Short mmCIF file of N, CA, C and O and ligand atoms in Angstrom, two decimals:
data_model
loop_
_atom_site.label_atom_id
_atom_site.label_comp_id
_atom_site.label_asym_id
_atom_site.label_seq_id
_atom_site.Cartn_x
_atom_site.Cartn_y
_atom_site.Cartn_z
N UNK G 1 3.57 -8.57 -1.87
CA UNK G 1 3.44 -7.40 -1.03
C UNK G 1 3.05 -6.22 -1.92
O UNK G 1 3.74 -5.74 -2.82
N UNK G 2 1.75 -5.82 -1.49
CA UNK G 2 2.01 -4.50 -1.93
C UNK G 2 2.73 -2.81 -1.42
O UNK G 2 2.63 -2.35 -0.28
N UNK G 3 3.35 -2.22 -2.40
CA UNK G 3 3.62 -0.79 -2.27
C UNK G 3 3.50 0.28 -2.47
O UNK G 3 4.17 0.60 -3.45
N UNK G 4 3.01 1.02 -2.07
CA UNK G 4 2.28 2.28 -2.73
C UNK G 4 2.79 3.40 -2.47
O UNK G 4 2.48 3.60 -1.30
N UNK G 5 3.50 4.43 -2.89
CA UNK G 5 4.24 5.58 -2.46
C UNK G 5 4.46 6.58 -3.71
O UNK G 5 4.93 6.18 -4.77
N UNK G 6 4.16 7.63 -3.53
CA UNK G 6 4.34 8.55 -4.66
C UNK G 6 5.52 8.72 -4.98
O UNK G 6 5.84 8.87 -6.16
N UNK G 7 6.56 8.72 -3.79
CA UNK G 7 7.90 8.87 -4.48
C UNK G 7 8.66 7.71 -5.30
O UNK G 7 8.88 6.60 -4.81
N UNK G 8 9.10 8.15 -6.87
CA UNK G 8 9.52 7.31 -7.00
C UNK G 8 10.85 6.64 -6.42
O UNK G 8 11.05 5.43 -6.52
N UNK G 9 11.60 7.40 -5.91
CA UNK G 9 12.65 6.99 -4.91
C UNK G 9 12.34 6.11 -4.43
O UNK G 9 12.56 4.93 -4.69
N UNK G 10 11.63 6.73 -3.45
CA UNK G 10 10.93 5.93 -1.91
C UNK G 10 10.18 4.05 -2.27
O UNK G 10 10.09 3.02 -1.60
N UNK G 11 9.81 4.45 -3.62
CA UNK G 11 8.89 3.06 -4.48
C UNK G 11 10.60 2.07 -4.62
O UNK G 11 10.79 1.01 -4.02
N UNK G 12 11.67 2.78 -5.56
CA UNK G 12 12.42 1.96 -5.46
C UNK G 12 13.23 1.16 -4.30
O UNK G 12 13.52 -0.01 -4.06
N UNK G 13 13.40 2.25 -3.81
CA UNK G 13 14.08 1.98 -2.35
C UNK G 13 13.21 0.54 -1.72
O UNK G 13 13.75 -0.56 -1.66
N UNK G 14 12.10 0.77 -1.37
CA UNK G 14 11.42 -0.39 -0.80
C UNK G 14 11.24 -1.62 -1.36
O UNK G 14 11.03 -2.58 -0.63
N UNK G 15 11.31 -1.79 -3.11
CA UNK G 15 11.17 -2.39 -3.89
C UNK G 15 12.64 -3.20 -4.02
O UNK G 15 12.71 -4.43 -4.07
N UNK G 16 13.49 -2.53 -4.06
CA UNK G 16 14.72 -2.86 -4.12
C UNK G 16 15.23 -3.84 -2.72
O UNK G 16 16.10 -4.70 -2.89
N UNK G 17 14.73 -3.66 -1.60
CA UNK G 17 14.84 -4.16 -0.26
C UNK G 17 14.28 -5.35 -0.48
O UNK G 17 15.03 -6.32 -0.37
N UNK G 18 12.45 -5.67 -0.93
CA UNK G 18 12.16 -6.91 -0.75
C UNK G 18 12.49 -7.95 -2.06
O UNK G 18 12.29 -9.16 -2.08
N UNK G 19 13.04 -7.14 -3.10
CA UNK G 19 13.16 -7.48 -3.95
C UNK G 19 14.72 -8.67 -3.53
O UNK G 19 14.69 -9.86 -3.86
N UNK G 20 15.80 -8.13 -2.87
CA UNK G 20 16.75 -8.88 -2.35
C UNK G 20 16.15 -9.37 -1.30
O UNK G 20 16.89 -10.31 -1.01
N UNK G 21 15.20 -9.36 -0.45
CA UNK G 21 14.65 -10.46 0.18
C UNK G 21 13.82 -11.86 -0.17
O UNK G 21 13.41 -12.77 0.55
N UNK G 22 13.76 -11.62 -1.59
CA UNK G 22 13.36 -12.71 -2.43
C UNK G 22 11.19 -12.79 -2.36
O UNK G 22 10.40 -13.72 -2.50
N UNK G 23 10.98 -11.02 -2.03
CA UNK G 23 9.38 -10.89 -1.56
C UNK G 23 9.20 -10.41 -3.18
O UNK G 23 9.94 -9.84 -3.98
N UNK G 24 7.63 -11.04 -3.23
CA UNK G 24 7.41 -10.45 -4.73
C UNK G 24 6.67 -8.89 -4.27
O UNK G 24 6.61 -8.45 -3.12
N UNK G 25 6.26 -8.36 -5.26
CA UNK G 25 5.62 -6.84 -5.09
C UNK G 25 4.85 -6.25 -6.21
O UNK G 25 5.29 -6.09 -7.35
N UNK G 26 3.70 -5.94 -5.82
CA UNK G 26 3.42 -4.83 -6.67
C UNK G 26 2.90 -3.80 -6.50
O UNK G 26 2.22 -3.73 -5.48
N UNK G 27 2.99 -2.51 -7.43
CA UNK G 27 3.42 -1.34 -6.89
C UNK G 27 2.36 -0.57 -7.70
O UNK G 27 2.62 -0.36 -8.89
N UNK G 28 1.03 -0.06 -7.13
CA UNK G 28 0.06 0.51 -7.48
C UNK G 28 0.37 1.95 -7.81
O UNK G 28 1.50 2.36 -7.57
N UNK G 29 -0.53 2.78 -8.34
CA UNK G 29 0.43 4.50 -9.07
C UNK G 29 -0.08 4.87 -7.86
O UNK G 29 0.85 5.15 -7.10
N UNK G 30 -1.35 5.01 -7.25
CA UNK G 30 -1.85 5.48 -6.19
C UNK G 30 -2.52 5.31 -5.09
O UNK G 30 -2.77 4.11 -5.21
N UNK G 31 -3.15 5.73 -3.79
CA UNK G 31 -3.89 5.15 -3.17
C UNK G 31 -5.34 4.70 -3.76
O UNK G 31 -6.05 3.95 -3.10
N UNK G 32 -5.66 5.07 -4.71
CA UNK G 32 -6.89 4.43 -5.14
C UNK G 32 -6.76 3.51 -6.00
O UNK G 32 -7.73 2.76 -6.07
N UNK G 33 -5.94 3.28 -6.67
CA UNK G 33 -5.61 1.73 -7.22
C UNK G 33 -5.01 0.91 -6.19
O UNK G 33 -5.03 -0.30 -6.44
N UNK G 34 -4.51 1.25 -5.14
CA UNK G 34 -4.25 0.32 -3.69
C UNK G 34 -5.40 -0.20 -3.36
O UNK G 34 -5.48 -1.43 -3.32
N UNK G 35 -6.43 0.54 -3.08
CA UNK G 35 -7.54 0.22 -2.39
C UNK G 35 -8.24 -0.63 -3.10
O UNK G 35 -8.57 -1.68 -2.53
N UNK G 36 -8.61 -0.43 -4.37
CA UNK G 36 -9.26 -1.33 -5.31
C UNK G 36 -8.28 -2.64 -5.86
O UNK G 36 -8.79 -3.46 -6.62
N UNK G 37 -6.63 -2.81 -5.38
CA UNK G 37 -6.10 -3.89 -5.34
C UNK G 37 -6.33 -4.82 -4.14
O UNK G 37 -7.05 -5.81 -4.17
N UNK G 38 -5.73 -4.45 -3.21
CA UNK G 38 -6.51 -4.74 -1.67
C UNK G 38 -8.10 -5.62 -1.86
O UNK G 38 -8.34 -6.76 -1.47
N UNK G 39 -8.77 -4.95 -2.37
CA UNK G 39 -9.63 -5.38 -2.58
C UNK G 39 -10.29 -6.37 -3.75
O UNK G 39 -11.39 -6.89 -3.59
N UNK G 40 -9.48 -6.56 -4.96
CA UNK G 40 -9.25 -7.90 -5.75
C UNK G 40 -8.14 -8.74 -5.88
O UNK G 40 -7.78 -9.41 -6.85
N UNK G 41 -7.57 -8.59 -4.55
CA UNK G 41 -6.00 -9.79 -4.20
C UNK G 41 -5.69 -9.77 -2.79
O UNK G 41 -5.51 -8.68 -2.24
N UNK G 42 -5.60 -10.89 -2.13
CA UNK G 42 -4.91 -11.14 -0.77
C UNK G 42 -3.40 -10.55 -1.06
O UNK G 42 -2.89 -10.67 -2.18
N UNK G 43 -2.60 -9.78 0.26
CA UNK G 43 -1.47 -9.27 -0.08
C UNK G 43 -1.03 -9.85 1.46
O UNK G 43 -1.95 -9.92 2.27
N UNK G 44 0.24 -10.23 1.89
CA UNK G 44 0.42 -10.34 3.11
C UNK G 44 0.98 -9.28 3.46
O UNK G 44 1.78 -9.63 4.32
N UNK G 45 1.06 -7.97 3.30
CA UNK G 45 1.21 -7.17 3.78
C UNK G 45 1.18 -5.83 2.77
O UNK G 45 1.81 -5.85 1.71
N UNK G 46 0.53 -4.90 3.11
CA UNK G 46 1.04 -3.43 2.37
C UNK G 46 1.92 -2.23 3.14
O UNK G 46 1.85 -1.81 4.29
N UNK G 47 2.84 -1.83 1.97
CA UNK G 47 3.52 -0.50 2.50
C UNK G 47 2.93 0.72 2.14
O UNK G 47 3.41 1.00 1.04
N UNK G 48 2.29 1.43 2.42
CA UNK G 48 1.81 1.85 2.36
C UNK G 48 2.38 3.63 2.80
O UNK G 48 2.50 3.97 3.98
N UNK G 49 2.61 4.45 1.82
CA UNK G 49 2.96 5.78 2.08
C UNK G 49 1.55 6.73 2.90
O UNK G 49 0.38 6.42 2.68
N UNK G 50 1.86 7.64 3.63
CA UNK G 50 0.98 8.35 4.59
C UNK G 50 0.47 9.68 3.74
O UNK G 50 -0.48 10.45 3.90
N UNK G 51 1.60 9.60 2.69
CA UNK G 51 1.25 11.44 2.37
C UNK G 51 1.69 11.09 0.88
O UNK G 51 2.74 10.73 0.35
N UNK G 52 0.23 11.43 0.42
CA UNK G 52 -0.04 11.11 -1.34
C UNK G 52 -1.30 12.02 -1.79
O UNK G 52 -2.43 12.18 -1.33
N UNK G 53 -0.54 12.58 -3.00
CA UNK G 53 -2.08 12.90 -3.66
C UNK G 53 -3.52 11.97 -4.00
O UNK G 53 -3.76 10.77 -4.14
N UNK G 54 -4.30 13.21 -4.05
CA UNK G 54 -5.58 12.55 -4.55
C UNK G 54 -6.09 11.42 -3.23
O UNK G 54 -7.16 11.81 -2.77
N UNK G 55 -5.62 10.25 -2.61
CA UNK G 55 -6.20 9.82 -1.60
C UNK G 55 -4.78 9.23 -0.81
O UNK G 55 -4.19 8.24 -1.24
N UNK G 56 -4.35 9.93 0.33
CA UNK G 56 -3.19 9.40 1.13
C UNK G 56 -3.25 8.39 2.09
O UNK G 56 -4.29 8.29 2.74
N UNK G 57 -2.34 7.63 2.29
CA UNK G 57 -2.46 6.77 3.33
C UNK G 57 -3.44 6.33 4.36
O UNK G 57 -4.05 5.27 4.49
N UNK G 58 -3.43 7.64 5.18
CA UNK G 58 -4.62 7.16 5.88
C UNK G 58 -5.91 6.86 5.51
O UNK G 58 -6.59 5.92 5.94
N UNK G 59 -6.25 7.80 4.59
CA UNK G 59 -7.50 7.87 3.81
C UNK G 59 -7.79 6.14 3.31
O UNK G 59 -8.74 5.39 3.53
N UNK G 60 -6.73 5.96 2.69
CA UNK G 60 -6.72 4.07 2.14
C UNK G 60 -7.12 3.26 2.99
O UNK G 60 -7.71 2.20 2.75
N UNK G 61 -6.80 3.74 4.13
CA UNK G 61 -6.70 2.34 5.29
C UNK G 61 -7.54 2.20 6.31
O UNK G 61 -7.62 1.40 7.24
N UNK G 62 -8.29 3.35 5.86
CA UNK G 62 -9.62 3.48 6.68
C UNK G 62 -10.29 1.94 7.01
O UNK G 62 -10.40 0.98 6.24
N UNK G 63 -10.58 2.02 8.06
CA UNK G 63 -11.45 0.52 8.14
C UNK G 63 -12.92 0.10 7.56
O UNK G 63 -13.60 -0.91 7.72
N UNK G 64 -13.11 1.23 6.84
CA UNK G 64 -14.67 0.79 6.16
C UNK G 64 -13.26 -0.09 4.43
O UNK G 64 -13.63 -0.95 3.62
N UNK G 65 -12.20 0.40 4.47
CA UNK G 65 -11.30 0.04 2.77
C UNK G 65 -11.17 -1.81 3.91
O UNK G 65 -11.47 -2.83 3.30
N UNK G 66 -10.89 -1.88 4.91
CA UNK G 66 -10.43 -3.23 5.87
C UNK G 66 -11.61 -3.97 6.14
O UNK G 66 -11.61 -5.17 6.44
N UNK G 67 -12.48 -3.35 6.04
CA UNK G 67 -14.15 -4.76 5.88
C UNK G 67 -14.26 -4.89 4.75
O UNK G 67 -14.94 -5.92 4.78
N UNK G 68 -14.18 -4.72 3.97
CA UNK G 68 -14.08 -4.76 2.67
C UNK G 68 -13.88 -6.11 1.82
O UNK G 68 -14.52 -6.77 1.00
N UNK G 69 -12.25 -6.16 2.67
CA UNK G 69 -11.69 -6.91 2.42
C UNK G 69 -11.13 -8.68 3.66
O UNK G 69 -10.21 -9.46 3.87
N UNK G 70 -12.50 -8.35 4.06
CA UNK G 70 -12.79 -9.81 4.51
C UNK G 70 -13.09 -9.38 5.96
O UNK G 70 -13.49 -10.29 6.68
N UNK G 71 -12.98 -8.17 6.50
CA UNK G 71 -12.65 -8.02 8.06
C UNK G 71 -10.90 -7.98 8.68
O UNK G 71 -10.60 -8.02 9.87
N UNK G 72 -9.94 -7.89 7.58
CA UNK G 72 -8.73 -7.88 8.00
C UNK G 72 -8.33 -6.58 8.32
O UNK G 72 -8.55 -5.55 7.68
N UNK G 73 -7.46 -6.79 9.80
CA UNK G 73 -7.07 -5.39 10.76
C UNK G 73 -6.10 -5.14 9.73
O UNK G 73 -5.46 -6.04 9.19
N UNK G 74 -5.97 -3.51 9.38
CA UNK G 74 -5.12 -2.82 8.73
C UNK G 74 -4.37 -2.28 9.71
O UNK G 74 -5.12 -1.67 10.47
N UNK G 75 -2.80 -2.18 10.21
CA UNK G 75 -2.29 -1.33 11.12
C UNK G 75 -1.62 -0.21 10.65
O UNK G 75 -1.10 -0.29 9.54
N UNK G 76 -1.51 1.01 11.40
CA UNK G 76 -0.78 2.36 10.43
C UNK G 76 0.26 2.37 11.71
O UNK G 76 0.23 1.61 12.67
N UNK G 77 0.89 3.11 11.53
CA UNK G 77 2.45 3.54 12.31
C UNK G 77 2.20 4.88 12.83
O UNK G 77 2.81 5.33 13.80
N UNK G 78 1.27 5.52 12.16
CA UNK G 78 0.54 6.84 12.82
C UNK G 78 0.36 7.16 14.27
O UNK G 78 -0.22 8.20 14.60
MG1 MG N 101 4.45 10.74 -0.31
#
């Protein structure tokens, strides 16, 4: 799984959750190393923070970043 969140709190917190769920993770510094991970690794899912410097959430998940990467639907909570 990936996670991406500026806070480092917020990074542990989530990390710490799938981490006792026995989910592996890795945890990109920003949305633009998300996007360019996304895009050299299948992830079954990303967490994905909404509000980040330099390129935030939504900005990542744009669906031109989701053809990209094979045609897979990205969903936001937005
Ligand atoms: Mg944030």
């Amino acid at each position: 799984m990936l996670v991406v969140d500026d806070s480092a709190v917020n990074q542990r917190v989530a990390t710490r959750m799938l981490e006792n769920m026995g989910i592996g993770w890795t945890s990109p510094a920003n949305g633009r190393e998300a996007v360019a991970a996304v895009q050299n690794e299948a992830y079954a899912a990303v967490l994905m923070d909404c509000q980040m410097p330099h390129m935030d959430g939504f900005e990542a998940t744009m669906p031109s970043a989701a053809r990209k990467r094979g045609g897979k639907r990205i969903r936001s909570s937005r």
